[in-house]
mmCIF file of C-alpha atoms in Angstrom:
data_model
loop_
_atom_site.group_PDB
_atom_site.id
_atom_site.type_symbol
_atom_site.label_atom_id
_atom_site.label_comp_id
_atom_site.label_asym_id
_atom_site.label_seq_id
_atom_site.Cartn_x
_atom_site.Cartn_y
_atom_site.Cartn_z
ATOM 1 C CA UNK A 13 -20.906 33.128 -13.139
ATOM 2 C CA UNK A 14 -24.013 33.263 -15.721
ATOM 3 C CA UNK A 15 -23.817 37.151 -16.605
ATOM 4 C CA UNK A 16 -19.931 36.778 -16.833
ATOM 5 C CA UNK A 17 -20.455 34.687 -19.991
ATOM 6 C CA UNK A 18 -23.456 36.690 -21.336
ATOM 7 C CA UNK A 19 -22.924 40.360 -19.775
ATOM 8 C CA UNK A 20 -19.627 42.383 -19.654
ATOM 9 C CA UNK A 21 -20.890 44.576 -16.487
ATOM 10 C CA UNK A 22 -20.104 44.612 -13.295
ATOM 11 C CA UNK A 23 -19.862 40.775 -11.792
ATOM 12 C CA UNK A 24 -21.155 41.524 -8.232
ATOM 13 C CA UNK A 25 -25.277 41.582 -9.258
ATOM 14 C CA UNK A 26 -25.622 38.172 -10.434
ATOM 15 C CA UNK A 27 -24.257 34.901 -9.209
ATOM 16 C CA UNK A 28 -24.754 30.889 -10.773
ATOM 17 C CA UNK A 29 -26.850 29.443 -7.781
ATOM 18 C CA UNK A 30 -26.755 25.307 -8.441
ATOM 19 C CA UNK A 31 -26.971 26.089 -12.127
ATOM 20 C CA UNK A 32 -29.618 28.653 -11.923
ATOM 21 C CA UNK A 33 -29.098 32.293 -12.131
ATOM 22 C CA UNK A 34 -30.058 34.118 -8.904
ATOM 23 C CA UNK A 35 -30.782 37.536 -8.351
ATOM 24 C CA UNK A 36 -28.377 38.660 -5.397
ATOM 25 C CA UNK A 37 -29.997 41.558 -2.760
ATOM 26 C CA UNK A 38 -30.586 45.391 -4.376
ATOM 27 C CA UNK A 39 -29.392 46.604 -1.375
ATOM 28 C CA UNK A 40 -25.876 45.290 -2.404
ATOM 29 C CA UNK A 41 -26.024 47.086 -5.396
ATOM 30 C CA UNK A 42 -25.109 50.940 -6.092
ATOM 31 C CA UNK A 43 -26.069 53.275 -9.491
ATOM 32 C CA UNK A 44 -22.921 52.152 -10.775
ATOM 33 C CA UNK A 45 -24.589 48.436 -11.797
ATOM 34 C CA UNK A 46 -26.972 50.882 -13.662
ATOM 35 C CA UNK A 47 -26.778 49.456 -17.472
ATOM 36 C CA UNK A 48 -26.189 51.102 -20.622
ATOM 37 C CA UNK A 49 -28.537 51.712 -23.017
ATOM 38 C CA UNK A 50 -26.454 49.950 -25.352
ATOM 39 C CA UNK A 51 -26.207 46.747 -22.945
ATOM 40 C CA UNK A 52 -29.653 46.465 -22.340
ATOM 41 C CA UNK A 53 -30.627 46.925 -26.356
ATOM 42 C CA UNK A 54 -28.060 44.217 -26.957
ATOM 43 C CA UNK A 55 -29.225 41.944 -24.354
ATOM 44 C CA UNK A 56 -32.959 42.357 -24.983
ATOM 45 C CA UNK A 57 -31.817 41.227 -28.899
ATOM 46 C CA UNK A 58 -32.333 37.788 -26.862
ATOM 47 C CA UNK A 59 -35.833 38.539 -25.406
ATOM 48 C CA UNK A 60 -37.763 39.704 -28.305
ATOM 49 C CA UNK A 61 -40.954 40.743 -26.687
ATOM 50 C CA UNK A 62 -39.513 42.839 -23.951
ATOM 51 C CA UNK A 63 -38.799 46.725 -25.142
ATOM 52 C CA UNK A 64 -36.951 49.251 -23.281
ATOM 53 C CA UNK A 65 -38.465 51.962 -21.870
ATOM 54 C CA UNK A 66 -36.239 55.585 -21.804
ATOM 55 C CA UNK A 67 -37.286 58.380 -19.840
ATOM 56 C CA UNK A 68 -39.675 56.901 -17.714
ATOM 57 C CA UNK A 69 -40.638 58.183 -13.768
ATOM 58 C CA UNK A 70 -39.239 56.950 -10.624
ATOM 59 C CA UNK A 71 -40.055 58.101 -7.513
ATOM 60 C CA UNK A 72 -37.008 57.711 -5.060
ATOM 61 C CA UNK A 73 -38.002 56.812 -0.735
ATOM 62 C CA UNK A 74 -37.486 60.312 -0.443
ATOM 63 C CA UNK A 75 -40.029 60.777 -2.680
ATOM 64 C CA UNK A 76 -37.641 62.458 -5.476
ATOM 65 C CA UNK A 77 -39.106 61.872 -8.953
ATOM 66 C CA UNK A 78 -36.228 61.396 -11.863
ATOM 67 C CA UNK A 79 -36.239 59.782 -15.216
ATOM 68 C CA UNK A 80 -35.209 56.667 -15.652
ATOM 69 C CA UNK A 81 -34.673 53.729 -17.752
ATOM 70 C CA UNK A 82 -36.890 50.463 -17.546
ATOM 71 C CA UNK A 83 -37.759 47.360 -19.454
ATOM 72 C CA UNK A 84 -40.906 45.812 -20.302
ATOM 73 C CA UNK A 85 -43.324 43.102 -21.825
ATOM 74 C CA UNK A 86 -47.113 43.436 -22.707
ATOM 75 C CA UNK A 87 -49.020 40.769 -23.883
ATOM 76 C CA UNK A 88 -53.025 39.757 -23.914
ATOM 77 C CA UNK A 89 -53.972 36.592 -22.340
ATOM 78 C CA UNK A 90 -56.024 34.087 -22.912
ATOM 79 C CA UNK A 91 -59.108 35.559 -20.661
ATOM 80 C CA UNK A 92 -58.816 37.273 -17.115
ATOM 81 C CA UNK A 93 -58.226 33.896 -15.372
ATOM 82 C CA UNK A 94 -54.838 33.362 -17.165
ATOM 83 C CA UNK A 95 -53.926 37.093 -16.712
ATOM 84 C CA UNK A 96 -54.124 36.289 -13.038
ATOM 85 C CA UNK A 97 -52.671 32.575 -12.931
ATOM 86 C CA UNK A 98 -49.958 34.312 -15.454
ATOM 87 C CA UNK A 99 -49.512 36.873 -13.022
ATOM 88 C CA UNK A 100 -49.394 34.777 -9.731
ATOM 89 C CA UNK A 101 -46.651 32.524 -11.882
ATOM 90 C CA UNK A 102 -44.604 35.835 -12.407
ATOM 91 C CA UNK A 103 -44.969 36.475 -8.409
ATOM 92 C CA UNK A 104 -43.312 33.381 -7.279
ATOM 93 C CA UNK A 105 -40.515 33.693 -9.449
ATOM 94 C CA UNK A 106 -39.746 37.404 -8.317
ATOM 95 C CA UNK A 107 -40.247 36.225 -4.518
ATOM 96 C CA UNK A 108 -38.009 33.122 -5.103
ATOM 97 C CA UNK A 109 -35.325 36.006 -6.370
ATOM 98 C CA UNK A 110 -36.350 38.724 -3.884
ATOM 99 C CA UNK A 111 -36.846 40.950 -6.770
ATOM 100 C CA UNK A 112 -40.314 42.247 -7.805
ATOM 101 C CA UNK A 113 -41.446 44.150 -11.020
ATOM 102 C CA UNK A 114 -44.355 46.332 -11.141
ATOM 103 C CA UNK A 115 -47.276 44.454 -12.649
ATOM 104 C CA UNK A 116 -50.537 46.268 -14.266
ATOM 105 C CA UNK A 117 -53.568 44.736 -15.156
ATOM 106 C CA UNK A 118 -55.620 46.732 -17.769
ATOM 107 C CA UNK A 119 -58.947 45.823 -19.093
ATOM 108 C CA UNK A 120 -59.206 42.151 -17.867
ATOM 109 C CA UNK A 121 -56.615 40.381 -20.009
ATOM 110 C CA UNK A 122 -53.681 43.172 -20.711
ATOM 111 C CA UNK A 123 -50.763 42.847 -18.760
ATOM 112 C CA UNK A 124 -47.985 44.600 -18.385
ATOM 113 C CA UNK A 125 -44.449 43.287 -16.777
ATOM 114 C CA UNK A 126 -41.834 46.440 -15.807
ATOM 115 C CA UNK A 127 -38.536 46.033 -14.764
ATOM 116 C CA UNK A 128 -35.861 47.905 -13.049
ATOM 117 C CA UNK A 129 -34.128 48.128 -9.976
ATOM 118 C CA UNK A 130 -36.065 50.552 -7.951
ATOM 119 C CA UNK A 131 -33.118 51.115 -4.850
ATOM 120 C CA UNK A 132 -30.673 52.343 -8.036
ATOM 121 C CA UNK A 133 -33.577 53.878 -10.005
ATOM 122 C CA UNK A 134 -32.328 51.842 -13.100
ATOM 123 C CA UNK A 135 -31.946 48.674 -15.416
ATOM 124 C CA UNK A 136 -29.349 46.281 -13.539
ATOM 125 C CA UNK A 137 -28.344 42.841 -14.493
ATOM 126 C CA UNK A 138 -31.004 41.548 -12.278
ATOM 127 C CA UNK A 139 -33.586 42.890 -14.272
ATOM 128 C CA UNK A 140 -32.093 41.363 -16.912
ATOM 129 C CA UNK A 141 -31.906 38.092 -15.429
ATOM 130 C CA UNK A 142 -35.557 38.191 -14.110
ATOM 131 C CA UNK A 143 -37.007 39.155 -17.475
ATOM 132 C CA UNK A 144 -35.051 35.566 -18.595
ATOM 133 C CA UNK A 145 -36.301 33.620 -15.774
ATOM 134 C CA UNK A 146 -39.977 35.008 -16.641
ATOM 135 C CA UNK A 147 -39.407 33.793 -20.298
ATOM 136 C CA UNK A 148 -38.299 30.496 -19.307
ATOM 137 C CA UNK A 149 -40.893 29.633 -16.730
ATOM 138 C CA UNK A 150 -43.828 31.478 -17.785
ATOM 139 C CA UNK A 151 -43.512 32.920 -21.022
ATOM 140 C CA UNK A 152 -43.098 29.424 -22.497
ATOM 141 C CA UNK A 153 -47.061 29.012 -21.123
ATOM 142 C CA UNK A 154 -48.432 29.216 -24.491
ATOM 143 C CA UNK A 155 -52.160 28.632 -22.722
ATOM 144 C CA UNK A 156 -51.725 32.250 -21.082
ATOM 145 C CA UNK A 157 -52.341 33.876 -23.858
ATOM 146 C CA UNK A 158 -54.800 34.637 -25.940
ATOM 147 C CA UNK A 159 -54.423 32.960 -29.541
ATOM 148 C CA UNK A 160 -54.747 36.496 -31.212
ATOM 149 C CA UNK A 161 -51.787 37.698 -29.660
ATOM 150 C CA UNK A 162 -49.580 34.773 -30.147
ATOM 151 C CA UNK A 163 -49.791 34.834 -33.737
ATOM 152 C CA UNK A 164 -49.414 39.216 -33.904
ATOM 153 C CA UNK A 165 -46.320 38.395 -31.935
ATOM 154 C CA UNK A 166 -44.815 35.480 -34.552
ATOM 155 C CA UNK A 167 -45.533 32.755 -32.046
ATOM 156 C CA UNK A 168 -47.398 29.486 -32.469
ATOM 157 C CA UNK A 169 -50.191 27.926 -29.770
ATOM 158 C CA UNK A 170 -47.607 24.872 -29.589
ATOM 159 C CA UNK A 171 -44.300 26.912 -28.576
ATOM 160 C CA UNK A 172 -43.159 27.365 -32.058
ATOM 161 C CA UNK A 173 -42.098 30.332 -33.519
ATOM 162 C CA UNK A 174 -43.988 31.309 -36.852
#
């Protein structure tokens, strides 16, 4: 299983699906596949542009409000029309998984990507996993962005790192 090899947590919230990682249901999963602290700062070594975000709100279905934990990205695209084509890109992936983020739009072009598993209130290997699968199939998009932030963010226009 993918997070077996990359993850030491618990192996029931991720599963190798034809060589691709898949998100499995939230409802199977219970505040013990909550991560670390430590796990998620070691795993997001490997996604440099996602931060982790400590006492933030979450409002439970019976609308309970607690702290939580969350991760997320920000970047500036390109002009509104990527922000939105970035965005829709982002939305298939987290349909294809059956596990959405919350996605803000700010003054045309700034978007913001948060993740964590809202049933568990929490950062689960899913999230984890998602933020990956975003990297891979949309954050490699150099034309997204806007040229400005690439290079603020040690990235080239061609996919390079600077």
């Amino acid at each position: 299983q993918y997070h077996q090899a990359t993850m030491s947590t618990p192996t029931s919230s991720c599963s190798a699906v034809n060589n691709k990682r898949s998100c499995i249901p939230c409802e199977c999963l219970d505040k013990s596949h909550i991560l670390a602290v430590e796990t998620i700062v070691s795993e997001l070594q490997n996604l440099p542009l996602w931060k982790i975000n400590q006492d933030e709100t979450h409002e439970d279905k019976d609308n309970n409000v607690s702290k939580v934990t969350k991760i997320s990205k920000k970047y500036v695209a390109k002009n509104f029309n990527k922000a939105l084509e970035s965005i829709n890109a982002i939305g298939l992936i987290a349909e294809r998984e059956n596990h959405h983020p919350d996605i803000h739009l700010t003054g045309y072009r700034n978007v913001e990507i948060v993740l964590y598993t809202h049933s568990i209130g929490g950062v689960s290997v899913n999230d984890l996993s998602l933020a990956k699968m975003i990297e891979e199939e949309v954050g490699c998009v150099r034309e997204f962005y806007s040229p400005k932030w690439l290079r603020e963010n040690g990235l080239s226009e061609d996919g390079s790192s600077s």
